[in-house]
PDB file of C-alpha atoms in Angstrom:
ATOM      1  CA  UNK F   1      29.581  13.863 -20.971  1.00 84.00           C
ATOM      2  CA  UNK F   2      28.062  16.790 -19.443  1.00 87.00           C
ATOM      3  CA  UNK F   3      29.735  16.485 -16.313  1.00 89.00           C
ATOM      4  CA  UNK F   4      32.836  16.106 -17.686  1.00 88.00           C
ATOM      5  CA  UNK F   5      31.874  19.497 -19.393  1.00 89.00           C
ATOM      6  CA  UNK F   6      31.070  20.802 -15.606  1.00 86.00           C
ATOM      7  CA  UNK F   7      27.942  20.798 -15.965  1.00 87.00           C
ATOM      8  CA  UNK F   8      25.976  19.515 -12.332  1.00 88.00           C
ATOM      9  CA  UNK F   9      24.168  16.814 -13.626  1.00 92.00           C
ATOM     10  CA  UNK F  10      21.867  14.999 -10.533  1.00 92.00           C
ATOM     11  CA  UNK F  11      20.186  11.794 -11.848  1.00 94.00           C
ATOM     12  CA  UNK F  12      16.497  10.285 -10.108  1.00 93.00           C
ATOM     13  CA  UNK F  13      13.586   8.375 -10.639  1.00 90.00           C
ATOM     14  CA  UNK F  14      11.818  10.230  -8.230  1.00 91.00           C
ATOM     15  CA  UNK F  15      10.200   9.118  -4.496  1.00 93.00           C
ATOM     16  CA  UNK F  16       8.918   5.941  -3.762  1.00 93.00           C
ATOM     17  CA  UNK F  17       5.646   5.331  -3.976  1.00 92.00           C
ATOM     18  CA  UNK F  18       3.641   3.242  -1.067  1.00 93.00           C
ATOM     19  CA  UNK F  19       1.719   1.711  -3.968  1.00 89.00           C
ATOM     20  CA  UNK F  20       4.560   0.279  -5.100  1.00 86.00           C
ATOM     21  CA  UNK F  21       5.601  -1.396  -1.589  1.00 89.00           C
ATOM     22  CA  UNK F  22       5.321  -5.315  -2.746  1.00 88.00           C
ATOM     23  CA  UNK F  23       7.822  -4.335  -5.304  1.00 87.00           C
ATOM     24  CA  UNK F  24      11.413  -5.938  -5.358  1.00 86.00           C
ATOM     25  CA  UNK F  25      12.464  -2.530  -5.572  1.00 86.00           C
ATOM     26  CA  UNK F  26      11.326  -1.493  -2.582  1.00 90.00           C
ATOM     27  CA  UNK F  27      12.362  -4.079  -0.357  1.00 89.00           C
ATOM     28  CA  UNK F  28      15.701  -3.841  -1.618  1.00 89.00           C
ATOM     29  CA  UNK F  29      15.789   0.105  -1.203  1.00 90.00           C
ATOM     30  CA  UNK F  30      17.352   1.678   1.661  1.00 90.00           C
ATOM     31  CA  UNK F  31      15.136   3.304   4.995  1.00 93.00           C
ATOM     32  CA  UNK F  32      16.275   6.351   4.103  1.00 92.00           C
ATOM     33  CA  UNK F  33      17.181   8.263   0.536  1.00 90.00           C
ATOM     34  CA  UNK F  34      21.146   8.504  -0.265  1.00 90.00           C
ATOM     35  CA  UNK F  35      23.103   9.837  -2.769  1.00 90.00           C
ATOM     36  CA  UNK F  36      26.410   8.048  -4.681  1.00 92.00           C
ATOM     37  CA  UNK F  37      28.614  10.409  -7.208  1.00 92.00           C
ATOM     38  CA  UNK F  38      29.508   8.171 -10.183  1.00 91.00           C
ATOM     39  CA  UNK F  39      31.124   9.289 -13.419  1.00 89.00           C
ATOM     40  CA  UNK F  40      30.956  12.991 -12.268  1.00 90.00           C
ATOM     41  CA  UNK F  41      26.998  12.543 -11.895  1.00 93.00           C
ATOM     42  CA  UNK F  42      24.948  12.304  -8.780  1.00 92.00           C
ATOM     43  CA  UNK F  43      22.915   9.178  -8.332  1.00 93.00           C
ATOM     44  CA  UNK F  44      19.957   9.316  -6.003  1.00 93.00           C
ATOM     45  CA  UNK F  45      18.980   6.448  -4.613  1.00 92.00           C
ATOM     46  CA  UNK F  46      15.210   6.522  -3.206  1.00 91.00           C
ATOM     47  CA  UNK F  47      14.607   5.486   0.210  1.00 92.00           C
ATOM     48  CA  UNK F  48      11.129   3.605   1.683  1.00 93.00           C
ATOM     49  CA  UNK F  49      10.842   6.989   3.852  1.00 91.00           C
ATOM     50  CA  UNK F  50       9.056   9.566   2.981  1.00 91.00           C
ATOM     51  CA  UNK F  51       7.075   8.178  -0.096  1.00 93.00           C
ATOM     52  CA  UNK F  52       4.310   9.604  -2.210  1.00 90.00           C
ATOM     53  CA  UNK F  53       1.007   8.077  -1.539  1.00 92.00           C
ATOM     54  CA  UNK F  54      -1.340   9.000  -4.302  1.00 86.00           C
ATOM     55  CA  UNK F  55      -4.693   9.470  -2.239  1.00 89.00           C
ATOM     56  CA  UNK F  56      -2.991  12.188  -0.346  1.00 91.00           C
ATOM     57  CA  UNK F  57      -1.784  14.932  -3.094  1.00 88.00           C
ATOM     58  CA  UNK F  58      -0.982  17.842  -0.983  1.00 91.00           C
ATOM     59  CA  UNK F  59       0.906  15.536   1.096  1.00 92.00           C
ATOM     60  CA  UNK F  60       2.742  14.039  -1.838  1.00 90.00           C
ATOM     61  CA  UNK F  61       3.372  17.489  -3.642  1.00 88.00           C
ATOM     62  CA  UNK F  62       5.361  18.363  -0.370  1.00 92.00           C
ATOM     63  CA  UNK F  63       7.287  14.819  -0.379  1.00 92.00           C
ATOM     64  CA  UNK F  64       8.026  16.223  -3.841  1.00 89.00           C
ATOM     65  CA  UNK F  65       9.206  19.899  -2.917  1.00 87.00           C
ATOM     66  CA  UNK F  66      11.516  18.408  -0.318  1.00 90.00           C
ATOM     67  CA  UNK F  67      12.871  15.805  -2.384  1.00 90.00           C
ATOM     68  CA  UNK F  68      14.178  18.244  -4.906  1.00 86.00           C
ATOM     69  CA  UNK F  69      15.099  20.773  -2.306  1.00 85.00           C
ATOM     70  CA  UNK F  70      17.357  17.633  -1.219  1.00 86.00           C
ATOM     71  CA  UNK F  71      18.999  17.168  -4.470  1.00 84.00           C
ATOM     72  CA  UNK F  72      19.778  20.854  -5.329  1.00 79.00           C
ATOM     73  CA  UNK F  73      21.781  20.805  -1.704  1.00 80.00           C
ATOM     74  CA  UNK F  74      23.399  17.573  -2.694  1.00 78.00           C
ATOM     75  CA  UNK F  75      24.291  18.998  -5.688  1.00 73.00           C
ATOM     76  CA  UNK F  76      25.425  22.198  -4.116  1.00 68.00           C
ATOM     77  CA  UNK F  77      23.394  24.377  -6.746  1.00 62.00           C
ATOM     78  CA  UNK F  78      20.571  27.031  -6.003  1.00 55.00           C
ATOM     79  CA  UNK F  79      17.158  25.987  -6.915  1.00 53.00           C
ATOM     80  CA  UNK F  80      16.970  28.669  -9.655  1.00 54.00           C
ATOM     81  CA  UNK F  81      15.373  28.634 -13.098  1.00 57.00           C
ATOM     82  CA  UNK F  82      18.705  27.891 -14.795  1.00 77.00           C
ATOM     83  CA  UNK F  83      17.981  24.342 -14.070  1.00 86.00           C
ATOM     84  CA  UNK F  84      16.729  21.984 -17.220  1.00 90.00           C
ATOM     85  CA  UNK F  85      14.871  19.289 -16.620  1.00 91.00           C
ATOM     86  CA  UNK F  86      15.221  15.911 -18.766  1.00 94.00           C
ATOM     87  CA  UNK F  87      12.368  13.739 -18.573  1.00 95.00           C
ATOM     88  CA  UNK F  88      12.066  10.100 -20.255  1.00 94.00           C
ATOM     89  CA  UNK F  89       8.384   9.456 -18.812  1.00 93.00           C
ATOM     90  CA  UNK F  90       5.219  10.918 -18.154  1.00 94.00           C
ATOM     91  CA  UNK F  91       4.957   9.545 -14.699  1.00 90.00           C
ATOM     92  CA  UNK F  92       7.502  12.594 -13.383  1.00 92.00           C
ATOM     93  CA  UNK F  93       5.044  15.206 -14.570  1.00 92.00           C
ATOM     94  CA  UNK F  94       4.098  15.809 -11.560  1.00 89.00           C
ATOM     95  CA  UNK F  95       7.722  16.833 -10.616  1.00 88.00           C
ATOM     96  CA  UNK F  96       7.776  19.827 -12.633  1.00 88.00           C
ATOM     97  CA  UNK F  97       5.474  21.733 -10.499  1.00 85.00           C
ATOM     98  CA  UNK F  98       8.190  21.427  -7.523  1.00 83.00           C
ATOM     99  CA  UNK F  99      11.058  21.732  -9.837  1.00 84.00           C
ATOM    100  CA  UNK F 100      10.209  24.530 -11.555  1.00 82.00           C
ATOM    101  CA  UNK F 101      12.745  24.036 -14.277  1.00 87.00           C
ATOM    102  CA  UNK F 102      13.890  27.159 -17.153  1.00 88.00           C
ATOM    103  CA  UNK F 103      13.602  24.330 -19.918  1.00 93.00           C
ATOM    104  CA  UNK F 104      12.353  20.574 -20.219  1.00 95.00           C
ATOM    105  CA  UNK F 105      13.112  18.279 -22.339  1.00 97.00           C
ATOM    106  CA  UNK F 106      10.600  15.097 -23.144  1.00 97.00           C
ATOM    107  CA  UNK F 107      12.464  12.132 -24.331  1.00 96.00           C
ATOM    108  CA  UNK F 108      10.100   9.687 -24.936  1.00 95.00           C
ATOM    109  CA  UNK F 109      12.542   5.919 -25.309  1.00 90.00           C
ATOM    110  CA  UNK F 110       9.091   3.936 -25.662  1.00 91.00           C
ATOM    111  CA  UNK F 111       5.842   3.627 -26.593  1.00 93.00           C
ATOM    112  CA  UNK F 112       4.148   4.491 -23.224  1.00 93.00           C
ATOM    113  CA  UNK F 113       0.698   4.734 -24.715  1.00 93.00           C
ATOM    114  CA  UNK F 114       1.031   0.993 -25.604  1.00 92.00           C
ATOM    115  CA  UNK F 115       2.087  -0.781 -22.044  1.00 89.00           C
ATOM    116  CA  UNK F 116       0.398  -2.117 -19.746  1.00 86.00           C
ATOM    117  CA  UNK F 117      -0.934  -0.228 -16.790  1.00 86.00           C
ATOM    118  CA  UNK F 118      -1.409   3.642 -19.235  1.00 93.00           C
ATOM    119  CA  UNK F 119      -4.433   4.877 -18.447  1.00 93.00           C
ATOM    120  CA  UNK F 120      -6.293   8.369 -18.154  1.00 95.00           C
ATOM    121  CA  UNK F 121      -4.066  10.208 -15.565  1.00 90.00           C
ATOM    122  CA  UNK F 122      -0.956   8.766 -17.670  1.00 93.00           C
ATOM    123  CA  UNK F 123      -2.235  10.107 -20.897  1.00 95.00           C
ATOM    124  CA  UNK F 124      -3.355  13.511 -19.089  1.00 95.00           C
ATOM    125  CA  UNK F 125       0.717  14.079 -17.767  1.00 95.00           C
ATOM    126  CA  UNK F 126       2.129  12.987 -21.066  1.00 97.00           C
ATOM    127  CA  UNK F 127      -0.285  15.861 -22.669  1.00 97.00           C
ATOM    128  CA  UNK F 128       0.685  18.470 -19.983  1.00 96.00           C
ATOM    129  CA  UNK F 129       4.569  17.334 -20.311  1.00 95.00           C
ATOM    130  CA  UNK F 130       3.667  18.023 -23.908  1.00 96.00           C
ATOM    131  CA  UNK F 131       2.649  20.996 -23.675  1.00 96.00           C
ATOM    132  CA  UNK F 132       5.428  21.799 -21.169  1.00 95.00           C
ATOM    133  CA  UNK F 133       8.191  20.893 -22.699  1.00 97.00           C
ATOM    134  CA  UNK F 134      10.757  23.000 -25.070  1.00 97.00           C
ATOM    135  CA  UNK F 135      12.250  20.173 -27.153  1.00 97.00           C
ATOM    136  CA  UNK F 136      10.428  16.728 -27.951  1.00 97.00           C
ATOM    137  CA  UNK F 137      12.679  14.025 -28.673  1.00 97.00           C
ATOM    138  CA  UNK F 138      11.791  10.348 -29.467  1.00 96.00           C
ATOM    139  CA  UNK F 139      13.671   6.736 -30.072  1.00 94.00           C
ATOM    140  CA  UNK F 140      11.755   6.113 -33.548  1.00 95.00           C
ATOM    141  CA  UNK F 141       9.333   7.467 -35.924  1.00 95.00           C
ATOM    142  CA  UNK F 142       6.176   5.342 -34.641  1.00 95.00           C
ATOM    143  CA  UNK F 143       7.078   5.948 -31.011  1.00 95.00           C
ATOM    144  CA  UNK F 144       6.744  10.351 -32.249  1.00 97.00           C
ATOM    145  CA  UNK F 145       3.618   9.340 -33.560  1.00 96.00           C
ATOM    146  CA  UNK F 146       1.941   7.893 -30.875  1.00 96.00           C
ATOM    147  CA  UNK F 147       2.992  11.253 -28.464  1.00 96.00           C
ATOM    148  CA  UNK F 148      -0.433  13.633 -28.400  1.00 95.00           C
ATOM    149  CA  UNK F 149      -0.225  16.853 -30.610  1.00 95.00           C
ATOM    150  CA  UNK F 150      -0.027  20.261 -28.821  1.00 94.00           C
ATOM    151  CA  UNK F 151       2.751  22.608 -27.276  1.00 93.00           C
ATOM    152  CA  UNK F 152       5.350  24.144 -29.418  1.00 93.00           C
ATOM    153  CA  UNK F 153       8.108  22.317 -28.828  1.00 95.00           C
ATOM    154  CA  UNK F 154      10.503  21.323 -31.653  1.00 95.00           C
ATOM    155  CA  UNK F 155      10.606  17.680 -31.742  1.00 97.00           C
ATOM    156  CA  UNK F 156      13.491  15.064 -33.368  1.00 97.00           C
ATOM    157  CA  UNK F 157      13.943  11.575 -33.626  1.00 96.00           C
ATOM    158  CA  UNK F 158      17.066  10.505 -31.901  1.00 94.00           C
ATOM    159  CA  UNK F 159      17.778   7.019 -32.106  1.00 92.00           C
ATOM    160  CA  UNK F 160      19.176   4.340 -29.912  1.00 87.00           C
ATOM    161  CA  UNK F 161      23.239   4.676 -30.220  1.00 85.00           C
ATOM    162  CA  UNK F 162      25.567   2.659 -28.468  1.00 84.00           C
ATOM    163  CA  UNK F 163      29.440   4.036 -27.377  1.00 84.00           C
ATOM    164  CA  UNK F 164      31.498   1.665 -29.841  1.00 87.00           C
ATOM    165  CA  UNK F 165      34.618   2.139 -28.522  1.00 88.00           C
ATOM    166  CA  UNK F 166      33.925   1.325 -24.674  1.00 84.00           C
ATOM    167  CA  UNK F 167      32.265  -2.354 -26.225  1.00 83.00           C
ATOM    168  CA  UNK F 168      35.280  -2.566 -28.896  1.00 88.00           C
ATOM    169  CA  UNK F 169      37.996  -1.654 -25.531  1.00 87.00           C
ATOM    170  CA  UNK F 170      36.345  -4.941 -23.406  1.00 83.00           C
ATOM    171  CA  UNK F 171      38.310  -6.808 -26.378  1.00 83.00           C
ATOM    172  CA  UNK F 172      41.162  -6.859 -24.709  1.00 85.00           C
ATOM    173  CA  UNK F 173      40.056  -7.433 -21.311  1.00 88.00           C
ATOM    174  CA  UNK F 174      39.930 -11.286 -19.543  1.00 90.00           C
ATOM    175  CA  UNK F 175      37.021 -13.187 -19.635  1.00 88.00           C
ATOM    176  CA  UNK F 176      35.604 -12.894 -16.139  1.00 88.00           C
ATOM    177  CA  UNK F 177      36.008 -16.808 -14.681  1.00 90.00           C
ATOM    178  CA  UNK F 178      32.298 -16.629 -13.963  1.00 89.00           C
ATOM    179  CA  UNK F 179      31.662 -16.556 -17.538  1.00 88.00           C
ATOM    180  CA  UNK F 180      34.471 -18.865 -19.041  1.00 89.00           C
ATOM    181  CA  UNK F 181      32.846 -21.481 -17.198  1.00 90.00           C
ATOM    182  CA  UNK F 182      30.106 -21.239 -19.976  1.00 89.00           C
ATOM    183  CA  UNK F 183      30.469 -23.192 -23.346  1.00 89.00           C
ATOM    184  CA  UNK F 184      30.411 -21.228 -26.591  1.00 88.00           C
ATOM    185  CA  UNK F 185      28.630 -20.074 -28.488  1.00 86.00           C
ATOM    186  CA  UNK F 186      27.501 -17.714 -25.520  1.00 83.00           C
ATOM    187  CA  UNK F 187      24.343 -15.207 -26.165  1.00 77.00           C
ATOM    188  CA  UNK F 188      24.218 -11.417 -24.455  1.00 75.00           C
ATOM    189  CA  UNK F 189      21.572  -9.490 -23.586  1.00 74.00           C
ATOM    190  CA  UNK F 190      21.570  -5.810 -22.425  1.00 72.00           C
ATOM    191  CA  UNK F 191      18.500  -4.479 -20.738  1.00 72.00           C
ATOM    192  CA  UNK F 192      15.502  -5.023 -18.746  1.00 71.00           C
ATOM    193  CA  UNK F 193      13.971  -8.466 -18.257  1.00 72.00           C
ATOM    194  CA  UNK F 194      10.464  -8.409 -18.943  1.00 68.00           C
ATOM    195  CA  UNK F 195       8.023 -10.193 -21.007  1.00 68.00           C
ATOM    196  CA  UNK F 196       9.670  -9.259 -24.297  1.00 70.00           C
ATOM    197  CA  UNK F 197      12.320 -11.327 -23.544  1.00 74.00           C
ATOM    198  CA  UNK F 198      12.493 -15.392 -24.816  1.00 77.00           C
ATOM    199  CA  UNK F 199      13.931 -17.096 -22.070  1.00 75.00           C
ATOM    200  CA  UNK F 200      13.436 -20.197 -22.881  1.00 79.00           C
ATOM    201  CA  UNK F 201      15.596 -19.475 -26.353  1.00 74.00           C
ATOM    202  CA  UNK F 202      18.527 -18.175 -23.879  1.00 68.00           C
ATOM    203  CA  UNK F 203      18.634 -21.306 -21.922  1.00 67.00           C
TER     204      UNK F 203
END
């Protein structure tokens, strides 16, 4: 919606990290980083090359500067303090320091603190993206009260929504043949498959 306002809106999760290199989602990615416009907003898509590697900071902090040097000439705006930066986890902390945003927002859509893997440099950048941020925003109540105290940001619970009328429109569209071939009653699911989900319920 903001690009349809006219807004530049440029959308990434960031560099690859060479930790990360067993992952599906780096053997699917691409050698190099690309960008796709969709919807009015630019996608980055993160390459295998260059990638962060975490024992080498000042080498990553430069993989950083030039991969949002990148995106500001993609998105044919000056790096400039009018930019706002939207963040929905602490792991892009670090990204502020080459961003150098005017405002940041810190929308917190989980309970980091809880999941696997958080640890002491994961509770340090949620703290400093805490103290960072202008505006606070989490999913639910208990989510805002597991985010550390500090900063002076305003902070508001926005929950989950959903856009009714783009669900309620694939009413009148054909079942896709791939899906007709299954017998009702048929279960959905939207999101991420992880742990949380029962497979063996869907089946």
């Amino acid at each position: 919606r903001l690009a349809r306002r006219g807004w530049p809106v440029v959308y990434s999760i960031g560099v690859m990290n060479i930790w990360k290199r067993e992952s599906s989602a780096w053997r699917n990615a691409p050698l190099f980083a690309r960008t796709e416009t969709e919807d009015g907003i630019l996608l980055d898509l993160p390459g295998r090359i260059p990638f962060i590697w975490p024992k080498l900071q000042g080498y990553s902090r430069w993989v950083m500067r030039q991969h949002m040097a990148r995106l500001a000439r993609k998105a044919h705006s000056p790096r400039s303090r009018d930019v706002i930066a939207y963040i929905f986890s602490p792991e892009f902390r670090p990204y502020l320091d080459a961003l150098d945003p005017r405002y940041v927002v810190y929308h917190a859509y989980d309970a980091y603190s809880q999941l696997p893997g958080w640890g002491v440099r994961q509770q340090r950048h949620e703290q400093e993206l805490v103290e960072r941020a202008d505006l606070v925003v989490a999913t639910t109540r208990g989510t805002m009260a597991l985010i550390p105290d500090g900063g002076s940001a305003s902070r508001h619970i926005l929950p989950n929504g959903v856009d009714a009328e783009a669900f309620a429109a694939a009413h009148d569209v054909p079942c896709p043949a791939a899906l007709a071939k299954i017998p009702r009653p048929r279960i959905g699911y939207l999101g991420s498959s992880n742990r949380n989900v029962d497979f063996n319920r869907v089946r």
